DNA sequence: AAAGACACCAACCGCTGTTAT
DNA sequence: AATAACAGCGGTTGGTGTCTT
């Protein structure tokens, strides 16, 4: 059986909100809250609107501390970095920009930022960037975004071997050895600063071909997502000697925490592998259990990780770098962060 | 001045995940 | 376990203002 509509479509008003409707909604919510039930709210508030419409109006426009107007350069950078790392997950991006809503950021990206980046890209790459897809095409951050400073390298890009368009860039991936950054370095900018602990590997969370990425961001709960909740997102990975795998932690900043771990059962972490090879365990409520990038299957992810060539092993030596590899990586990072 | 093109952004739509029964 | 109700998300649309010809 199909799902029942949330409201009587014929008897609800659509289109722009009038000031009267705004004040009714605002007054009601300030007085009684949402009661956790948006569907029932419009009737109680005396509005002929769909509950979803009320929710959107409140979250995107009426709720306190909404920031309107120009985005700052800092916000631009953050959006670009996050988009590069996690794609169009606007609510997560919004959570890192206090006062901004996902809708705002989405609009800003689609109307301005994307063009801004295109304008800054080399002419041969000026093609509208596409959203990350199953084949991992990504927009190219502008030079200015890549030349911020090395601490901003939460997303690394390298041109694909033969690229012909703006969107043929992939994040340089993989786990970035900590010593490429200073200990206790703040990696992200703006409000999403965090400290890197020793022995922690850092890269971005989104998974792209040939390599795994990892992103940790957002140490401070902020209240900017469109759902009005405070979000703290910390996709993190700690690699212990006895454990090669992916784990992370997602918290909404309040009562809920979501952990995930994708562990790769390789008891022997050398390049040749060992017993128990290729055994993956997916734990629920993680990036994979929660909302994997839409086009990624677990198999894709396995493939990405196992095929990581950047560390010099064919398959299974996740996260380990030889000196030479580290040098290469460092070169790439330096190149992209300082010289690009 | 008028018409068309373009840009912006609020709002909508449809889908998915979660929760309650 | 199945179903319904709901919240939330991301992509798209449509109205309006601005710019260009």
Coordinates of C-alpha atoms (C1' of nucleotides) in Angstrom, one line a residue:
Chain A
X1 CA 0.0 0.0 0.0
X2 CA 1.3 3.4 -0.8
X3 CA 2.0 6.0 1.8
X4 CA -0.8 8.3 2.7
X5 CA -0.3 12.0 1.9
X6 CA 0.8 14.1 4.9
X7 CA -1.9 16.5 4.3
X8 CA -5.0 17.2 2.2
X9 CA -3.3 18.7 -0.9
X10 CA -6.4 20.3 -2.1
X11 CA -6.9 22.4 1.1
X12 CA -3.5 23.6 1.7
X13 CA -2.0 26.9 0.6
X14 CA 1.1 26.8 -1.5
X15 CA 3.5 29.4 -2.6
X16 CA 5.2 32.3 -0.8
X17 CA 4.4 32.9 2.8
X18 CA 2.7 36.0 3.8
X19 CA 3.9 38.1 6.8
X20 CA 0.7 37.1 8.6
X21 CA 1.4 33.4 8.1
X22 CA 5.0 33.9 9.2
X23 CA 4.0 35.6 12.4
X24 CA 1.4 33.0 13.1
X25 CA 3.9 30.2 12.8
X26 CA 6.6 32.0 14.7
X27 CA 4.3 32.9 17.5
X28 CA 3.0 29.4 17.8
X29 CA 6.3 27.7 17.8
X30 CA 7.8 30.2 20.2
X31 CA 4.9 29.6 22.5
X32 CA 4.3 25.9 22.2
X33 CA 7.3 24.5 20.2
X34 CA 6.8 22.1 17.4
X35 CA 5.6 19.4 19.7
X36 CA 7.6 17.0 17.6
X37 CA 4.8 16.8 15.1
X38 CA 4.9 19.1 12.1
X39 CA 1.9 17.5 10.5
X40 CA -0.4 18.5 13.3
X41 CA 1.1 21.9 13.8
X42 CA -0.5 23.9 11.0
X43 CA -3.9 23.1 12.2
X44 CA -3.1 24.0 15.7
X45 CA -1.5 27.2 14.6
X46 CA -4.4 28.1 12.4
X47 CA -2.5 27.8 9.2
X48 CA -3.7 26.3 6.0
X49 CA -0.3 24.9 5.2
X50 CA 1.2 21.5 4.9
X51 CA 3.3 20.5 7.9
X52 CA 6.3 20.0 5.7
X53 CA 5.9 23.5 4.4
X54 CA 5.7 24.9 7.9
X55 CA 8.8 23.0 8.9
X56 CA 10.7 24.3 5.9
X57 CA 9.6 27.8 6.5
X58 CA 10.6 27.7 10.2
X59 CA 13.9 26.0 9.6
X60 CA 15.0 28.0 6.6
X61 CA 13.7 31.4 7.4
X62 CA 11.9 32.0 10.7
X63 CA 14.0 30.3 13.4
X64 CA 16.3 32.4 15.4
X65 CA 20.0 33.0 14.4
X66 CA 19.5 32.4 10.7
X67 CA 22.2 34.2 8.9
X68 CA 21.2 35.8 5.6
X69 CA 23.3 37.7 3.1
X70 CA 26.7 37.3 1.6
X71 CA 28.8 34.3 2.3
X72 CA 32.3 35.1 3.6
X73 CA 35.5 33.8 2.0
X74 CA 35.9 31.6 5.0
X75 CA 32.5 30.1 4.4
X76 CA 33.3 29.7 0.7
X77 CA 36.4 27.8 1.6
X78 CA 34.7 25.6 4.0
X79 CA 31.9 24.8 1.7
X80 CA 34.3 23.9 -1.1
X81 CA 36.4 21.8 1.2
X82 CA 33.4 19.9 2.5
X83 CA 31.8 19.5 -0.9
X84 CA 35.0 18.1 -2.1
X85 CA 35.1 15.7 0.7
X86 CA 31.6 14.6 1.1
X87 CA 29.7 15.8 -1.9
X88 CA 26.3 17.4 -1.9
X89 CA 25.4 16.4 1.6
X90 CA 24.1 19.9 2.3
X91 CA 22.8 19.2 5.8
X92 CA 26.2 18.1 6.9
X93 CA 27.9 21.0 5.3
X94 CA 25.3 23.4 6.8
X95 CA 26.1 21.9 10.2
X96 CA 29.5 23.3 9.9
X97 CA 28.3 26.8 9.1
X98 CA 26.5 28.3 12.0
X99 CA 23.4 30.2 10.9
X100 CA 23.4 28.9 7.4
X101 CA 20.8 26.4 6.2
X102 CA 21.3 23.6 3.9
X103 CA 18.9 25.2 1.4
X104 CA 20.9 28.4 1.5
X105 CA 24.2 26.6 0.9
X106 CA 22.7 24.5 -1.8
X107 CA 21.4 27.6 -3.6
X108 CA 24.6 29.4 -3.1
X109 CA 26.6 26.5 -4.5
X110 CA 24.4 26.1 -7.5
X111 CA 24.1 29.7 -8.3
X112 CA 27.4 31.3 -7.4
X113 CA 30.1 29.1 -5.9
X114 CA 30.1 26.6 -8.7
X115 CA 30.5 29.4 -11.2
X116 CA 33.1 31.0 -9.2
X117 CA 35.1 27.8 -9.2
X118 CA 34.6 27.3 -12.8
X119 CA 35.8 30.8 -13.6
X120 CA 39.0 30.1 -11.6
X121 CA 39.7 26.7 -13.1
X122 CA 42.0 26.4 -16.1
X123 CA 40.1 27.1 -19.3
X124 CA 40.3 23.6 -20.5
X125 CA 38.5 22.4 -17.4
X126 CA 35.7 24.8 -17.5
X127 CA 32.8 22.5 -17.7
X128 CA 30.0 22.6 -15.2
X129 CA 31.1 20.4 -12.3
X130 CA 29.0 17.5 -11.6
X131 CA 28.2 16.0 -8.2
X132 CA 30.2 13.1 -7.1
X133 CA 28.8 10.1 -8.8
X134 CA 29.5 6.4 -8.7
X135 CA 32.4 7.2 -10.9
X136 CA 33.6 9.8 -8.6
X137 CA 33.8 12.9 -10.7
X138 CA 34.4 15.9 -8.6
X139 CA 34.5 19.6 -9.1
X140 CA 37.9 21.2 -8.9
X141 CA 38.4 23.5 -6.1
X142 CA 39.8 26.7 -7.2
X143 CA 43.5 27.5 -6.9
X144 CA 42.7 29.9 -4.1
X145 CA 41.1 27.2 -2.2
X146 CA 44.0 24.9 -2.6
X147 CA 46.5 27.4 -1.7
X148 CA 45.2 28.4 1.6
X149 CA 47.7 26.7 3.7
X150 CA 48.6 23.1 4.3
X151 CA 46.2 22.8 7.2
X152 CA 43.4 23.2 4.8
X153 CA 44.2 20.0 3.0
X154 CA 41.3 18.1 4.2
X155 CA 40.6 17.5 0.6
X156 CA 43.3 16.8 -1.8
X157 CA 42.9 16.8 -5.5
X158 CA 44.9 15.4 -8.2
X159 CA 44.1 15.5 -11.8
X160 CA 43.2 12.2 -13.2
X161 CA 45.8 10.9 -15.6
X162 CA 44.0 12.0 -18.6
X163 CA 41.3 14.4 -17.9
X164 CA 39.4 16.5 -20.3
X165 CA 36.9 18.2 -18.2
X166 CA 36.5 20.2 -15.1
X167 CA 35.0 17.3 -13.2
X168 CA 37.7 14.8 -13.8
X169 CA 39.5 15.4 -10.6
X170 CA 39.8 13.0 -7.9
X171 CA 40.7 13.7 -4.3
X172 CA 44.2 12.5 -3.6
X173 CA 43.3 10.2 -1.1
X174 CA 44.2 7.9 1.3
X175 CA 45.3 8.3 4.7
X176 CA 47.6 11.1 5.1
X177 CA 50.4 10.3 7.4
X178 CA 50.3 12.5 10.3
X179 CA 53.8 13.6 10.1
X180 CA 53.0 15.4 6.9
X181 CA 51.2 17.7 9.1
X182 CA 52.4 19.1 12.3
X183 CA 51.4 17.4 15.5
X184 CA 48.4 19.0 17.1
X185 CA 47.7 20.8 14.0
X186 CA 44.3 22.2 13.3
X187 CA 43.2 20.8 10.0
X188 CA 40.0 22.4 9.2
X189 CA 39.3 26.0 9.2
X190 CA 36.7 28.2 10.7
X191 CA 34.5 26.7 13.3
X192 CA 35.5 23.2 12.4
X193 CA 38.8 23.1 13.9
X194 CA 40.0 20.0 15.7
X195 CA 43.2 18.6 17.0
X196 CA 44.9 15.8 15.4
X197 CA 46.3 13.4 17.9
X198 CA 49.5 11.6 17.3
X199 CA 49.2 8.4 15.4
X200 CA 45.9 9.5 13.9
X201 CA 45.6 9.4 10.2
X202 CA 43.6 12.0 8.4
X203 CA 42.0 12.2 5.1
X204 CA 38.6 12.8 3.9
X205 CA 35.6 10.5 4.5
X206 CA 34.2 10.2 1.1
X207 CA 35.3 7.2 -0.8
X208 CA 36.6 7.5 -4.2
X209 CA 38.1 5.1 -6.6
X210 CA 41.5 3.7 -5.8
X211 CA 41.7 5.1 -2.4
X212 CA 39.8 5.8 0.7
X213 CA 39.4 9.2 2.2
X214 CA 38.6 10.3 5.5
X215 CA 37.4 13.5 7.0
X216 CA 37.1 14.6 10.4
X217 CA 35.5 17.9 11.0
X218 CA 33.4 19.8 13.4
X219 CA 34.5 19.7 16.9
X220 CA 31.9 22.2 18.1
X221 CA 28.3 21.5 17.9
X222 CA 26.6 24.1 15.7
X223 CA 23.1 24.7 15.0
X224 CA 23.0 25.4 11.3
X225 CA 21.5 22.4 9.7
X226 CA 18.1 22.7 8.2
X227 CA 16.6 20.4 10.7
X228 CA 17.5 22.8 13.4
X229 CA 19.4 20.3 15.4
X230 CA 22.9 20.9 16.5
X231 CA 25.3 18.7 14.8
X232 CA 28.7 17.6 15.5
X233 CA 30.2 15.4 12.9
X234 CA 33.4 13.6 13.4
X235 CA 34.2 11.1 10.9
X236 CA 37.3 9.7 12.4
X237 CA 39.6 6.9 12.0
X238 CA 42.1 5.5 14.4
X239 CA 44.3 2.8 13.1
X240 CA 45.7 0.5 15.6
X241 CA 48.3 -2.0 15.0
X242 CA 46.0 -4.9 15.4
X243 CA 43.2 -3.4 13.5
X244 CA 43.0 -2.3 10.0
X245 CA 39.7 -0.9 9.1
X246 CA 37.5 2.1 9.0
X247 CA 35.6 3.4 11.9
X248 CA 34.0 6.6 12.6
X249 CA 31.7 8.5 14.8
X250 CA 28.8 10.6 14.1
X251 CA 27.1 12.6 16.7
X252 CA 24.3 15.0 16.5
X253 CA 25.7 16.9 19.4
X254 CA 23.1 15.9 21.8
X255 CA 21.6 12.6 22.7
X256 CA 22.5 10.5 19.7
X257 CA 25.7 9.0 18.7
X258 CA 26.2 6.9 15.7
X259 CA 29.2 4.8 15.4
X260 CA 30.3 2.9 12.4
X261 CA 33.1 0.7 11.6
X262 CA 34.0 -1.1 8.5
X263 CA 36.7 -3.5 9.4
X264 CA 38.8 -5.3 7.1
X265 CA 39.7 -8.6 8.5
X266 CA 43.3 -8.9 7.5
X267 CA 45.2 -10.5 10.3
X268 CA 48.4 -9.8 8.6
X269 CA 49.0 -6.3 7.6
X270 CA 51.8 -6.8 5.3
X271 CA 51.4 -6.4 1.6
X272 CA 51.0 -10.0 1.0
X273 CA 48.1 -10.3 3.3
X274 CA 47.6 -13.2 5.5
X275 CA 44.9 -15.4 6.9
X276 CA 41.4 -14.1 7.0
X277 CA 41.9 -11.9 4.0
X278 CA 39.2 -9.9 2.4
X279 CA 36.7 -10.3 5.1
X280 CA 34.8 -7.2 5.6
X281 CA 32.4 -6.5 8.4
X282 CA 30.0 -3.7 8.1
X283 CA 28.7 -2.3 11.3
X284 CA 25.4 -0.5 11.3
X285 CA 24.8 3.2 11.8
X286 CA 27.9 4.4 10.3
X287 CA 28.7 6.2 7.2
X288 CA 28.0 3.0 5.4
X289 CA 25.2 1.9 7.6
X290 CA 23.8 5.3 7.8
X291 CA 23.8 7.0 4.4
X292 CA 26.4 5.8 2.1
X293 CA 27.1 8.0 -0.9
X294 CA 24.1 7.2 -3.0
X295 CA 25.8 5.3 -5.7
X296 CA 28.2 3.4 -3.6
X297 CA 27.7 -0.2 -2.7
X298 CA 29.6 -1.9 0.0
X299 CA 31.4 -3.7 -2.8
X300 CA 32.4 -0.4 -4.3
X301 CA 33.9 0.7 -1.0
X302 CA 35.7 -2.5 -0.6
X303 CA 37.1 -2.1 -4.1
X304 CA 38.2 1.4 -3.4
X305 CA 40.0 0.5 -0.4
X306 CA 41.5 -2.7 -1.5
X307 CA 42.6 -1.2 -4.8
X308 CA 44.4 1.6 -3.1
X309 CA 47.5 1.9 -5.0
X310 CA 48.9 4.9 -3.5
X311 CA 50.4 3.1 -0.6
X312 CA 52.3 0.8 -2.9
X313 CA 50.5 -2.4 -2.1
X314 CA 48.3 -4.1 -4.5
X315 CA 45.5 -4.8 -2.2
X316 CA 45.3 -5.0 1.4
X317 CA 47.9 -3.0 3.2
X318 CA 45.6 -0.3 4.1
X319 CA 47.0 2.8 5.6
X320 CA 50.6 1.9 5.6
X321 CA 53.1 3.9 3.7
X322 CA 56.6 3.2 2.7
X323 CA 59.1 6.1 3.0
X324 CA 59.0 6.5 -0.8
X325 CA 55.3 6.5 -0.8
X326 CA 55.1 9.0 1.9
X327 CA 57.5 11.2 0.0
X328 CA 55.3 11.0 -3.1
X329 CA 52.3 11.8 -1.1
X330 CA 54.0 14.7 0.5
X331 CA 55.0 16.0 -2.8
X332 CA 51.5 15.8 -4.0
X333 CA 50.1 17.5 -1.1
X334 CA 52.7 20.2 -1.2
X335 CA 52.2 20.6 -4.8
X336 CA 48.5 20.9 -4.6
X337 CA 48.4 23.0 -1.5
X338 CA 51.1 25.4 -2.3
X339 CA 51.7 25.4 -5.9
X340 CA 48.6 24.6 -7.7
Chain B
dA1 C1' 11.2 51.5 -23.4
dA2 C1' 10.4 46.8 -24.3
dA3 C1' 11.5 42.1 -24.6
dG4 C1' 14.2 38.3 -23.7
dA5 C1' 17.8 36.2 -21.0
dC6 C1' 19.7 35.3 -16.9
dA7 C1' 20.3 35.0 -11.8
dC8 C1' 18.6 34.2 -7.5
dC9 C1' 16.2 31.9 -4.0
dA10 C1' 12.0 30.3 -1.5
dA11 C1' 9.3 26.6 -1.8
dC12 C1' 7.9 22.2 -3.5
dC13 C1' 8.3 17.3 -4.6
dG14 C1' 9.5 12.7 -4.1
dC15 C1' 12.3 9.7 -1.9
dT16 C1' 14.6 7.3 2.1
dG17 C1' 15.3 6.2 6.9
dT18 C1' 13.3 5.9 11.4
dT19 C1' 9.8 5.2 14.7
dA20 C1' 5.4 3.8 16.4
dT21 C1' 1.7 0.6 16.4
Chain C
dA1 C1' 7.1 -8.7 10.7
dA2 C1' 4.3 -5.6 8.3
dT3 C1' 2.4 -1.3 7.8
dA4 C1' 1.6 3.5 8.5
dA5 C1' 3.1 8.0 9.9
dC6 C1' 6.5 11.1 10.1
dA7 C1' 11.0 13.7 9.7
dG8 C1' 14.6 14.9 7.0
dC9 C1' 17.2 15.3 2.9
dG10 C1' 18.6 16.6 -1.7
dG11 C1' 17.1 17.8 -6.4
dT12 C1' 14.1 20.6 -9.0
dT13 C1' 10.8 24.2 -10.1
dG14 C1' 8.8 28.6 -10.6
dG15 C1' 8.2 33.4 -9.4
dT16 C1' 10.5 37.6 -9.3
dG17 C1' 14.1 40.9 -9.9
dT18 C1' 18.0 42.4 -12.7
dC19 C1' 20.7 42.7 -16.7
dT20 C1' 21.5 42.9 -21.6
dT21 C1' 20.3 43.8 -26.2

